[in-house]
XYZ file of N, CA and C in Angstrom:
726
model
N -63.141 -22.527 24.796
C -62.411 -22.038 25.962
C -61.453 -23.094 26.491
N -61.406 -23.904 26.229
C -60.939 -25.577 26.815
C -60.277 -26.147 25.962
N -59.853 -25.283 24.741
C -59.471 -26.551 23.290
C -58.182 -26.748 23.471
N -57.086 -25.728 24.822
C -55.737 -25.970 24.576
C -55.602 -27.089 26.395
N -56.408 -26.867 26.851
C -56.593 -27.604 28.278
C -56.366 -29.192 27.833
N -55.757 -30.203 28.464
C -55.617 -31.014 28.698
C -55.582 -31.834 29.590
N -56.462 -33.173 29.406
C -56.599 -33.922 30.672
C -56.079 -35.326 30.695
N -55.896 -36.358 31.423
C -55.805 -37.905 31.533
C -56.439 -38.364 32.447
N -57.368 -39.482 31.401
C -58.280 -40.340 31.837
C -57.439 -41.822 32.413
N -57.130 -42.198 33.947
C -56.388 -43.158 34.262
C -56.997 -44.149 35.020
N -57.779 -44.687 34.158
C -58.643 -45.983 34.549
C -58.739 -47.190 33.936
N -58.819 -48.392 34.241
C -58.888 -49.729 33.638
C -59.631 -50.445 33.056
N -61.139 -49.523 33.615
C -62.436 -50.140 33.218
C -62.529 -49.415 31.830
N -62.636 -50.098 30.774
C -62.826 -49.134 29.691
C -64.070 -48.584 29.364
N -64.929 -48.821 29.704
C -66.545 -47.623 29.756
C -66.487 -46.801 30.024
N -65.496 -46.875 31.533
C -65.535 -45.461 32.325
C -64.514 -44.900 31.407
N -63.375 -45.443 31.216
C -62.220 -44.334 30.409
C -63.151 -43.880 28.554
N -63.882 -44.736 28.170
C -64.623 -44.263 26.676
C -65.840 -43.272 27.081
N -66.213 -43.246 27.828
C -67.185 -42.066 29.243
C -66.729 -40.923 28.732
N -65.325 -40.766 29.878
C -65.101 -40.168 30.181
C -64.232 -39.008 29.137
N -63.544 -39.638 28.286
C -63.039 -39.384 27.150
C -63.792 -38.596 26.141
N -65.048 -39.395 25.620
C -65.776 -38.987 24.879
C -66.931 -37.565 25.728
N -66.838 -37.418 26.543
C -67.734 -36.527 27.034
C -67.004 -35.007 27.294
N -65.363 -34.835 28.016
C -64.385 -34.651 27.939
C -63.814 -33.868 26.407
N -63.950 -34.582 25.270
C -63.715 -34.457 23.855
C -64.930 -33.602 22.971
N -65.795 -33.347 24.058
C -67.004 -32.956 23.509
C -67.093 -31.513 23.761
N -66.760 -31.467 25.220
C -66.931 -30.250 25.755
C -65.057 -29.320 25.520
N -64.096 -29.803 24.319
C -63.444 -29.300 23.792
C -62.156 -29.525 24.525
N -62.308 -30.353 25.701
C -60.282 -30.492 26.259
C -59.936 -31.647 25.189
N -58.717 -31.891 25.157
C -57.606 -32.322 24.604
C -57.243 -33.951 25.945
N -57.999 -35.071 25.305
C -58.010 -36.079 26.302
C -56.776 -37.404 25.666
N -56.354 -37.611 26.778
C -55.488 -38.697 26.717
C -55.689 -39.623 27.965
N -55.540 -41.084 27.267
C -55.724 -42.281 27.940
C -55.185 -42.866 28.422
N -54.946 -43.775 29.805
C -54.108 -45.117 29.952
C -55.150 -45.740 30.900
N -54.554 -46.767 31.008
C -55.100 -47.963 31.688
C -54.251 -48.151 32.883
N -53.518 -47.650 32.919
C -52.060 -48.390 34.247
C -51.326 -46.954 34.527
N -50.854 -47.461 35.918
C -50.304 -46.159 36.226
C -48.946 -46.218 35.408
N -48.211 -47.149 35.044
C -47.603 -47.018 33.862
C -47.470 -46.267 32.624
N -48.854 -46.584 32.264
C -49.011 -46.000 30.902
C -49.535 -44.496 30.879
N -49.718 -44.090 32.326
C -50.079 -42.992 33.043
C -48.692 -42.226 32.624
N -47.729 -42.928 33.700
C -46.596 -42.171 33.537
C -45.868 -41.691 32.477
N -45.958 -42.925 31.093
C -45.183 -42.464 29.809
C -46.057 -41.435 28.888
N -47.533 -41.194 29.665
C -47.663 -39.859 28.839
C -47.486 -38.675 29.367
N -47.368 -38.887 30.727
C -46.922 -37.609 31.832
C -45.446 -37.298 31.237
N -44.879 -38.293 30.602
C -43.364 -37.771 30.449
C -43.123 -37.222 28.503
N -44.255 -37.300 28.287
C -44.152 -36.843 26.554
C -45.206 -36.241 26.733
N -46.263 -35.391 27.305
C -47.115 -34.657 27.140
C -47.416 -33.363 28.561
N -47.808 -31.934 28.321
C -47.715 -31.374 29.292
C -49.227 -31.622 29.350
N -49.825 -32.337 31.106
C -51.287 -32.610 31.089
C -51.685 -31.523 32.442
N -52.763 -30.780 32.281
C -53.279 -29.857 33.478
C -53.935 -30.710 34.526
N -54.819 -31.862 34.391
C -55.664 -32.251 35.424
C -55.625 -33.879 34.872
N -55.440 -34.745 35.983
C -55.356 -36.235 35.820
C -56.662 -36.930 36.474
N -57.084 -37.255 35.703
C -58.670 -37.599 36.455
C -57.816 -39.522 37.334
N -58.090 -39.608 38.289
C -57.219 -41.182 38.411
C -57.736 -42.189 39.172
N -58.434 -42.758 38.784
C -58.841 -44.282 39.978
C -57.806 -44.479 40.647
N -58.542 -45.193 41.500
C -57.218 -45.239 42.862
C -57.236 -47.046 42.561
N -58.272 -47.851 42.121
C -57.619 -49.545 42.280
C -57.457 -49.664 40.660
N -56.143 -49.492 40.564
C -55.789 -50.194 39.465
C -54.967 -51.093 39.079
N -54.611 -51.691 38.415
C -53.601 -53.061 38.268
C -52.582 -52.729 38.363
N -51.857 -53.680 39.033
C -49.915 -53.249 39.005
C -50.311 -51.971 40.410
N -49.396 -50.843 39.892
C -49.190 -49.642 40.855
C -50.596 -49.110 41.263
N -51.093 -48.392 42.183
C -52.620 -48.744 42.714
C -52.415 -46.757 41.992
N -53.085 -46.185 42.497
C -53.651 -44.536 42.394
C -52.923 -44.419 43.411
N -53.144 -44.569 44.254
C -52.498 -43.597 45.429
C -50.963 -43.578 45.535
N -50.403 -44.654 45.132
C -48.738 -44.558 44.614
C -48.459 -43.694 43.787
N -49.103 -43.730 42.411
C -49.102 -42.964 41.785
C -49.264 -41.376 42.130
N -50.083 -41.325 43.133
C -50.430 -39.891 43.128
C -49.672 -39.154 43.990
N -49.105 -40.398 44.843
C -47.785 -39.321 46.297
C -46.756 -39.291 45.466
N -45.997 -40.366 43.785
C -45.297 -39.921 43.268
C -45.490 -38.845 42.848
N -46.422 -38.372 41.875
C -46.473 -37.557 41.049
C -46.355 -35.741 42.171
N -46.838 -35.883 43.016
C -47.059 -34.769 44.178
C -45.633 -34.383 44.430
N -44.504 -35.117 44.098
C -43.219 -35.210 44.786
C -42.548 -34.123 43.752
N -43.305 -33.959 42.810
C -42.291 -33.490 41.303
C -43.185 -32.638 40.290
N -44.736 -32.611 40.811
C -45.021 -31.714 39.901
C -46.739 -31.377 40.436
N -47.373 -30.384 39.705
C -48.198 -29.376 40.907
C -49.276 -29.610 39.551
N -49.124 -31.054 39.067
C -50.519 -31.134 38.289
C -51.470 -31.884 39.078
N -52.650 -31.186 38.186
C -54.167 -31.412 39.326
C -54.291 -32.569 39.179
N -54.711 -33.143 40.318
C -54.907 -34.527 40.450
C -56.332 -34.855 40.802
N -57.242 -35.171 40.285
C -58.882 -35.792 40.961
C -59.188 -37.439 40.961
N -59.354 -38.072 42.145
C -59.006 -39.535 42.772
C -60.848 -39.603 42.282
N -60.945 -40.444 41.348
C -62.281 -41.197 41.095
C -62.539 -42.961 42.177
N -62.675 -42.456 43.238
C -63.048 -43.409 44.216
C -64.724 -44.595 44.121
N -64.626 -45.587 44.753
C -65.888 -45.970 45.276
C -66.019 -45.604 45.890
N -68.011 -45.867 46.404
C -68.563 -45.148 47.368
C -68.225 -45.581 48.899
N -67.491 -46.900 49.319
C -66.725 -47.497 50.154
C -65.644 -47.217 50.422
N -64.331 -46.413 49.649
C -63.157 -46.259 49.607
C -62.914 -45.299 50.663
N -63.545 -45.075 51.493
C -63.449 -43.741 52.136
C -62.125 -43.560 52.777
N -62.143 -45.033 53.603
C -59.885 -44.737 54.011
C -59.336 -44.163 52.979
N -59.639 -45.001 51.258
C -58.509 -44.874 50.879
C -58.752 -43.217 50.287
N -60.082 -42.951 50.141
C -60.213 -40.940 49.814
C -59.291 -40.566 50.428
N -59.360 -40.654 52.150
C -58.463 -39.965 52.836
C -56.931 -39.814 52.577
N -56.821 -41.256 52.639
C -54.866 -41.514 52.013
C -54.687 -40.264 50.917
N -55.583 -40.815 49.900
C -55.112 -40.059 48.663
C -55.561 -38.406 48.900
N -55.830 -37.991 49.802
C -55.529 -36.623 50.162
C -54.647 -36.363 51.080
N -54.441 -37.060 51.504
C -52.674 -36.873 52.644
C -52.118 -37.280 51.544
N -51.732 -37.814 50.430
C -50.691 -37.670 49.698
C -50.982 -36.871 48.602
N -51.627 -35.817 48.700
C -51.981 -34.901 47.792
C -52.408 -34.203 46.995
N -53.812 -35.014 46.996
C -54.327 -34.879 45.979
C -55.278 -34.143 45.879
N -55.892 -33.485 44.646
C -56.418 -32.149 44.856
C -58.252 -32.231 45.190
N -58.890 -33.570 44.506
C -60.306 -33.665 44.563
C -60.397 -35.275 44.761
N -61.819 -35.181 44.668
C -62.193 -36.769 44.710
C -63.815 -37.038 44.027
N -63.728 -38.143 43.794
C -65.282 -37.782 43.027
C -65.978 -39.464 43.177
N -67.047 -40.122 43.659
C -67.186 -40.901 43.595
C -68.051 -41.584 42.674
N -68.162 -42.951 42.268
C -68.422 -43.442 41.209
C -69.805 -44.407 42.185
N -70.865 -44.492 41.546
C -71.394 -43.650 40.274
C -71.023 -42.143 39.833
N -70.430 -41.567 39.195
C -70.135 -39.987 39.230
C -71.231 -39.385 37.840
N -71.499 -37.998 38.573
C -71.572 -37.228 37.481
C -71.261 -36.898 36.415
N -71.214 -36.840 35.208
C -70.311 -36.331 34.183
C -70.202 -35.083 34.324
N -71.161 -34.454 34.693
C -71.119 -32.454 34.891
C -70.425 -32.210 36.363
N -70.709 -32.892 37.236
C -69.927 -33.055 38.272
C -68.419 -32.429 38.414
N -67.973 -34.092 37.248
C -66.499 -34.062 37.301
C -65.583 -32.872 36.499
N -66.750 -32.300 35.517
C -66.353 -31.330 34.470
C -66.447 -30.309 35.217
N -66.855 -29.731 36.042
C -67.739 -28.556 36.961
C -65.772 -28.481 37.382
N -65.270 -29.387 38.341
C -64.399 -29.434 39.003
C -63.357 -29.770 38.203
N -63.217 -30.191 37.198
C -61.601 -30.074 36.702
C -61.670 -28.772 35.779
N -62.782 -28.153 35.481
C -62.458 -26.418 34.827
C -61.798 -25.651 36.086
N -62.234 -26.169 37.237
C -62.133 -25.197 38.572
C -60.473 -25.605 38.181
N -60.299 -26.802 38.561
C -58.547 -27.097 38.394
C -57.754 -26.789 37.708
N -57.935 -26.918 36.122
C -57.273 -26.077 34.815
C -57.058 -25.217 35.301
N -58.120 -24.041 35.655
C -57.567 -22.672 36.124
C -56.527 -22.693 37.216
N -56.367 -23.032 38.628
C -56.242 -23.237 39.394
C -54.286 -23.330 38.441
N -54.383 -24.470 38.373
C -53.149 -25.327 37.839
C -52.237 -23.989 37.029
N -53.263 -23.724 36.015
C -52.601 -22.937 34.887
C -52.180 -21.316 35.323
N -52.813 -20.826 36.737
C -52.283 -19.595 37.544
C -50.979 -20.109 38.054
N -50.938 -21.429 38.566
C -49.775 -21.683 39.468
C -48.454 -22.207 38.013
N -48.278 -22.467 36.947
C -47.785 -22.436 36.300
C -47.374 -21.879 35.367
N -48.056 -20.600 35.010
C -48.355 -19.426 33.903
C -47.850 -18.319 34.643
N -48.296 -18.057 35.600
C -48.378 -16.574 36.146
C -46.954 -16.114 36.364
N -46.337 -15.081 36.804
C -45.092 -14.556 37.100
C -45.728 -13.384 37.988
N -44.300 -12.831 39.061
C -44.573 -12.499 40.027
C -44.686 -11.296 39.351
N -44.805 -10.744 38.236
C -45.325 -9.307 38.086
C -46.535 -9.148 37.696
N -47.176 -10.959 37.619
C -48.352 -10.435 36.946
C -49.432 -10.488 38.333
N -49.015 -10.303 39.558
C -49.886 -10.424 40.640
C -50.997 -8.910 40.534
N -51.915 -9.176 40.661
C -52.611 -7.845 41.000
C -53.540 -6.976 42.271
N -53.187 -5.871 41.941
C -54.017 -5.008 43.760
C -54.801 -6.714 44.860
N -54.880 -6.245 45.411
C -55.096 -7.185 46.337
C -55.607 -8.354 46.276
N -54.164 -9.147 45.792
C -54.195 -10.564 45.238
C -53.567 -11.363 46.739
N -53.339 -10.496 47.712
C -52.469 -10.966 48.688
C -53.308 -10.723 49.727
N -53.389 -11.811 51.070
C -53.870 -11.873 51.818
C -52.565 -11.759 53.195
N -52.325 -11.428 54.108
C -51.257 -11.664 55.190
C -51.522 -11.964 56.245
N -51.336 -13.022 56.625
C -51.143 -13.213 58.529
C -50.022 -13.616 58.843
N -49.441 -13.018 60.367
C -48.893 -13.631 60.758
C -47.504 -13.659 60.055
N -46.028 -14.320 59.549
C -44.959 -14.214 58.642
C -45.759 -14.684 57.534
N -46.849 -14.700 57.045
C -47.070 -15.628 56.107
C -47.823 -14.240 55.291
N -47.896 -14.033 53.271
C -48.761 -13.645 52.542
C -48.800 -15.172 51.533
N -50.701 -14.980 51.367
C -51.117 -15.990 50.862
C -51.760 -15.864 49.184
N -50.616 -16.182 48.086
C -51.039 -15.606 47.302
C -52.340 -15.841 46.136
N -53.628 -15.185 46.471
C -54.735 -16.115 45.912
C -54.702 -16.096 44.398
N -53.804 -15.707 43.820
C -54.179 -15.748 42.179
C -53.020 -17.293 41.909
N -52.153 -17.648 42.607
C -50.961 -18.929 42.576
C -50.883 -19.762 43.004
N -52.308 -19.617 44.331
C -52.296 -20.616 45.205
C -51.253 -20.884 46.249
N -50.185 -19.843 46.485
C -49.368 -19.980 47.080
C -49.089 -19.509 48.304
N -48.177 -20.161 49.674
C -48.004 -19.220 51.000
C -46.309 -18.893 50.259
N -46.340 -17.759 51.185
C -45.215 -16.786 50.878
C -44.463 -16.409 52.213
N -43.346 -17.037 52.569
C -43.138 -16.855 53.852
C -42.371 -15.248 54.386
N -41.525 -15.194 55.497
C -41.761 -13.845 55.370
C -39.587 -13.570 54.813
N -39.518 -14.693 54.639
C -38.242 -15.419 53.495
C -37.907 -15.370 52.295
N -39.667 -14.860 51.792
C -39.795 -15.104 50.432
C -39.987 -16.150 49.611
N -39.899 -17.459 50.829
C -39.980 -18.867 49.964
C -41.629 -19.606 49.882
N -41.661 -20.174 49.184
C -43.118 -19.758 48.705
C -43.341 -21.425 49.068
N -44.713 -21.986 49.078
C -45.065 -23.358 49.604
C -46.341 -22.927 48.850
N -46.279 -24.502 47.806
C -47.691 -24.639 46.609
C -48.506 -25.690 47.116
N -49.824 -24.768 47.619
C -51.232 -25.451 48.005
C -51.831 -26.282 47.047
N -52.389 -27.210 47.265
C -52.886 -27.976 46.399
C -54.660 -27.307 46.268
N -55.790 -27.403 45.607
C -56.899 -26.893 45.652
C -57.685 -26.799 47.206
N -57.272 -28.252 47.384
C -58.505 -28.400 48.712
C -57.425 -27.765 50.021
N -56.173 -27.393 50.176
C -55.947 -26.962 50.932
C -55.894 -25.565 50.642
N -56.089 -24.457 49.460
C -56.311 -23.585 49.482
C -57.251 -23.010 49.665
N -58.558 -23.707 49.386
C -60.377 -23.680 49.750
C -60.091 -23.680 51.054
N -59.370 -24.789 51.974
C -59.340 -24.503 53.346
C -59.189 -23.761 53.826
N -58.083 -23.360 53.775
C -57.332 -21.838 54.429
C -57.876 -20.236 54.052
N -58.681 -20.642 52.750
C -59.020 -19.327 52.583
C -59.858 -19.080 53.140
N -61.067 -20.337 53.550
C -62.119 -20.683 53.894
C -62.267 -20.366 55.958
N -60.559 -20.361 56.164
C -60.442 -20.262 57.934
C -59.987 -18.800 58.330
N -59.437 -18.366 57.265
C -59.315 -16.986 56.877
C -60.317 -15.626 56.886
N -61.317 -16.535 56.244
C -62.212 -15.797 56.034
C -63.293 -15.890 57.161
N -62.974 -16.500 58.378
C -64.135 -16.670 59.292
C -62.650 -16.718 60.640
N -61.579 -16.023 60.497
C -60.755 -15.468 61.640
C -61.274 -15.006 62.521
N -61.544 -16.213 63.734
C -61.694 -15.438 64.849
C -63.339 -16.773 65.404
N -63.446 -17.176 64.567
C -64.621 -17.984 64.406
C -64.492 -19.796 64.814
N -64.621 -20.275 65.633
C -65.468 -21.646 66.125
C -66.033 -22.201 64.376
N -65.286 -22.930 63.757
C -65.975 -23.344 62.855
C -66.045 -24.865 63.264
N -66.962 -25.338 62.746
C -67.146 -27.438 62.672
C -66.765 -27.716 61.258
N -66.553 -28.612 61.813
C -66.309 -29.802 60.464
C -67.296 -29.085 59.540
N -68.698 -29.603 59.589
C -69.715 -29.589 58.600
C -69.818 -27.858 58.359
N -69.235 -27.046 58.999
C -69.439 -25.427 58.304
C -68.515 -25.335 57.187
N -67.460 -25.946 57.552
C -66.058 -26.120 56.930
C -66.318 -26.548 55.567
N -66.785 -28.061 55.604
C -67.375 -28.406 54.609
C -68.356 -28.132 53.809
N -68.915 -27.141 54.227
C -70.198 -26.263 53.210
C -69.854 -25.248 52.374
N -68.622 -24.958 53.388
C -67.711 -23.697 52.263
C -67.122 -23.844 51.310
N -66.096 -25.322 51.262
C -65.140 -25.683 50.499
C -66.240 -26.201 49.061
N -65.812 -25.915 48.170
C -66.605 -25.785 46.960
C -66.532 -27.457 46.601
N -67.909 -28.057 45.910
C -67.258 -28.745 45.106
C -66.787 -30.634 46.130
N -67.526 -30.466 47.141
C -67.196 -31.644 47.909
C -68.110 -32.201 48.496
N -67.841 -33.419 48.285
C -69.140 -34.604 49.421
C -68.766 -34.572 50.229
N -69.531 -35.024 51.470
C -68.883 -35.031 52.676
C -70.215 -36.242 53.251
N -69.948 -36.586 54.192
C -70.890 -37.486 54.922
C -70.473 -37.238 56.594
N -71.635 -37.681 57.524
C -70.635 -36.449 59.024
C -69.484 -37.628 59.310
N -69.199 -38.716 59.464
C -68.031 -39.415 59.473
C -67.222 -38.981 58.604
N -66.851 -37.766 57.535
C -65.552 -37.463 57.121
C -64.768 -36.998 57.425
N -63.539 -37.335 56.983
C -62.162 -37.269 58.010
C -61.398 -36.134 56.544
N -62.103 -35.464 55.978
C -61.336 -34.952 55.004
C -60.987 -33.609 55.442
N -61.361 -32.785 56.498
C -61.090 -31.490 57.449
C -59.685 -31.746 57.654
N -59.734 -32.465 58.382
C -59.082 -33.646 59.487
C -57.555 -33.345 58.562
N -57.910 -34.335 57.818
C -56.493 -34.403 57.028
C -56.029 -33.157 56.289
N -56.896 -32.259 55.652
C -56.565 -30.996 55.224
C -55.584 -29.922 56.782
N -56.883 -30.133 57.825
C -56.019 -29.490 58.532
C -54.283 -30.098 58.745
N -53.949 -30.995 58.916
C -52.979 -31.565 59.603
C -52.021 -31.275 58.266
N -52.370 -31.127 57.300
C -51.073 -30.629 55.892
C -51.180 -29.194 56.083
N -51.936 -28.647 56.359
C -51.573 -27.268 56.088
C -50.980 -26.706 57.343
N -51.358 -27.438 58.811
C -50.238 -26.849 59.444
C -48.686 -27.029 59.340
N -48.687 -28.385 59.075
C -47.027 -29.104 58.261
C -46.525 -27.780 57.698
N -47.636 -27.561 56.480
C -46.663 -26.007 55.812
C -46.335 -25.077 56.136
N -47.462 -24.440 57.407
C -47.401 -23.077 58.046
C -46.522 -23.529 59.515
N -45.382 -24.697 59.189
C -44.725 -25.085 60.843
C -45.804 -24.830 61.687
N -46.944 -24.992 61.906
C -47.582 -24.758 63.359
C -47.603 -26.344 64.027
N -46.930 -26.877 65.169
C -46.831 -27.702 65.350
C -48.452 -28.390 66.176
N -48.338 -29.663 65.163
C -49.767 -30.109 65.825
C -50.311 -30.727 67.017
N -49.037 -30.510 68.148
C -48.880 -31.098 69.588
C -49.177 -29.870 70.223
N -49.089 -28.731 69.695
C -49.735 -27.341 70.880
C -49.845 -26.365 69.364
N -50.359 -26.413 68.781
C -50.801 -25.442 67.658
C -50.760 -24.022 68.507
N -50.376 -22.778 67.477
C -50.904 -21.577 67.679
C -51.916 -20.610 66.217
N -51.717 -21.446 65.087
C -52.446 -20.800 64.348
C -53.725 -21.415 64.060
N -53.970 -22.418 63.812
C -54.724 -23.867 63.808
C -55.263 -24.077 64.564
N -56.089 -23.589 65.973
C -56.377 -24.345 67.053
C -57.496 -25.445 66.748
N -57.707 -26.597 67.552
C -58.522 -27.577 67.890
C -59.128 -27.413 69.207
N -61.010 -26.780 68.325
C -61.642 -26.787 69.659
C -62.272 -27.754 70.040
N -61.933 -28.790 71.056
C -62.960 -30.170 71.036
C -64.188 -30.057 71.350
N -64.511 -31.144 70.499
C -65.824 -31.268 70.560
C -66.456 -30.132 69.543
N -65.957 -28.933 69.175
C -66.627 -28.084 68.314
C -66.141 -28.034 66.819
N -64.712 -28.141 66.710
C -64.150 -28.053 65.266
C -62.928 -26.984 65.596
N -63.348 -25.741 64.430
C -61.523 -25.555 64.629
C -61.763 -23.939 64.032
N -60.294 -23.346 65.065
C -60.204 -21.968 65.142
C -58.940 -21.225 64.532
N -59.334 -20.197 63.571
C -58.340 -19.499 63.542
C -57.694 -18.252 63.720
N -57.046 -18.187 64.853
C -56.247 -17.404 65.371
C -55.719 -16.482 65.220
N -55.057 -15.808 63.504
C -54.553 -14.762 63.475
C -55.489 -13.776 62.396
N -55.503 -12.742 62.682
C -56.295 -11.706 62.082
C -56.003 -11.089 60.412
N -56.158 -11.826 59.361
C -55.809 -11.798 57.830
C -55.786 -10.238 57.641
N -54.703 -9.543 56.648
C -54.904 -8.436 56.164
C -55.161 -8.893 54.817
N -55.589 -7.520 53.345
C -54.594 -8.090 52.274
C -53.879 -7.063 52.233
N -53.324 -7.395 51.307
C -52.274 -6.696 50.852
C -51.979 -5.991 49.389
N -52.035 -4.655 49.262
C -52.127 -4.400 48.049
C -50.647 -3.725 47.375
């Protein structure tokens, strides 16, 4: 199922990249290596890759450079292999875009669990065409349809704005409890596929990009509200749309 899927392993430590590779190669994706965000980049530019597995401390250009470049120009999945300390820098590397995070010590089934979720994910938002949408693939609030097979908002313009995973888990996730007082930690029970510890700021930052996209300004929100002290509300009443 996986033999045409492709991934990059972008780490320095070579255990973790012969790990990850060989385990990866087993379960049938198509793996490619670097050590540097360099050597990252010259296979990003001779190979089409679905999901970039990427340490964030690496020599020369760090991960998180790498990953607000790559966000600037192209809508491949990105998963930030962090320490269990890195927690600022988790956050960064999800304000600049990135789709998962996974910390080390990591799982091997873990990380595989979540970059099949991404392949798919990736390969709807790059494959699909607007005829191949189907019966109620569309969700609507508000000027906005949200298209769940592309990952995409659809304004009422027609111009479309590409969610990255964890902000589409979000929104579908505030969507689906319209009208509802959610917390942090409900939030985080929904979104598939994530650690959380109660000091995480990863809501936090999800919320504050996805209002950026939906213009709701974050000095007096109207779709987004912030209930203090409780977590966070959303405001407009989802149809779909068939």
């Amino acid at each position: 199922m996986n033999s045409d899927a492709r991934i990059l392993v972008v780490d320095d430590e070579p255990v973790t990249r012969e790990c990850l590779t060989s385990y990866f190669e087993t379960e049938g994706f198509q793996v490619f290596e670097a050590e540097t965000a360099e050597q990252a980049e010259s296979v990003l530019s001779e190979h089409t890759i679905d999901v970039v597995l990427l340490d964030i401390r690496l020599p020369g250009k760090d991960g998180l450079t790498l990953t607000r470049e790559l966000r600037v120009h192209t809508e491949v999945g990105i998963i930030l292999v962090t320490g269990r300390q890195d927690e600022v820098d988790r956050i960064i590397g999800l304000e600049c875009g990135a789709d998962e995070y996974v910390t080390k010590p990591f799982n091997p089934r873990e990380i595989l669990a979540r970059t099949k979720n991404l392949v798919r994910r990736v390969r709807h938002c790059t494959e699909a065409k607007p005829t191949d949408a189907l019966p109620n693939s569309f969700k609507t609030f508000e000027r906005w349809k949200l298209n769940l097979d592309r990952r995409q908002l659809v304004d009422d313009q027609q111009q479309t704005t590409q969610l990255t995973e964890g902000e589409f888990q979000l929104l579908s996730t505030l969507m689906n409890h319209a009208g509802q007082i959610m917390s942090r930690e409900q939030i985080l029970e929904q979104i598939r596929n994530r650690e959380w510890v109660p000091s995480d700021r990863t809501v936090d930052v999800l919320i504050g990009r996805l209002r950026r996209k939906l213009g709701d300004d974050p000095a007096q929100p109207k779709t987004i509200l912030t209930v203090h002290g409780a977590g966070y509300l959303f405001t407009p009443k989802p149809a779909e749309l068939s």
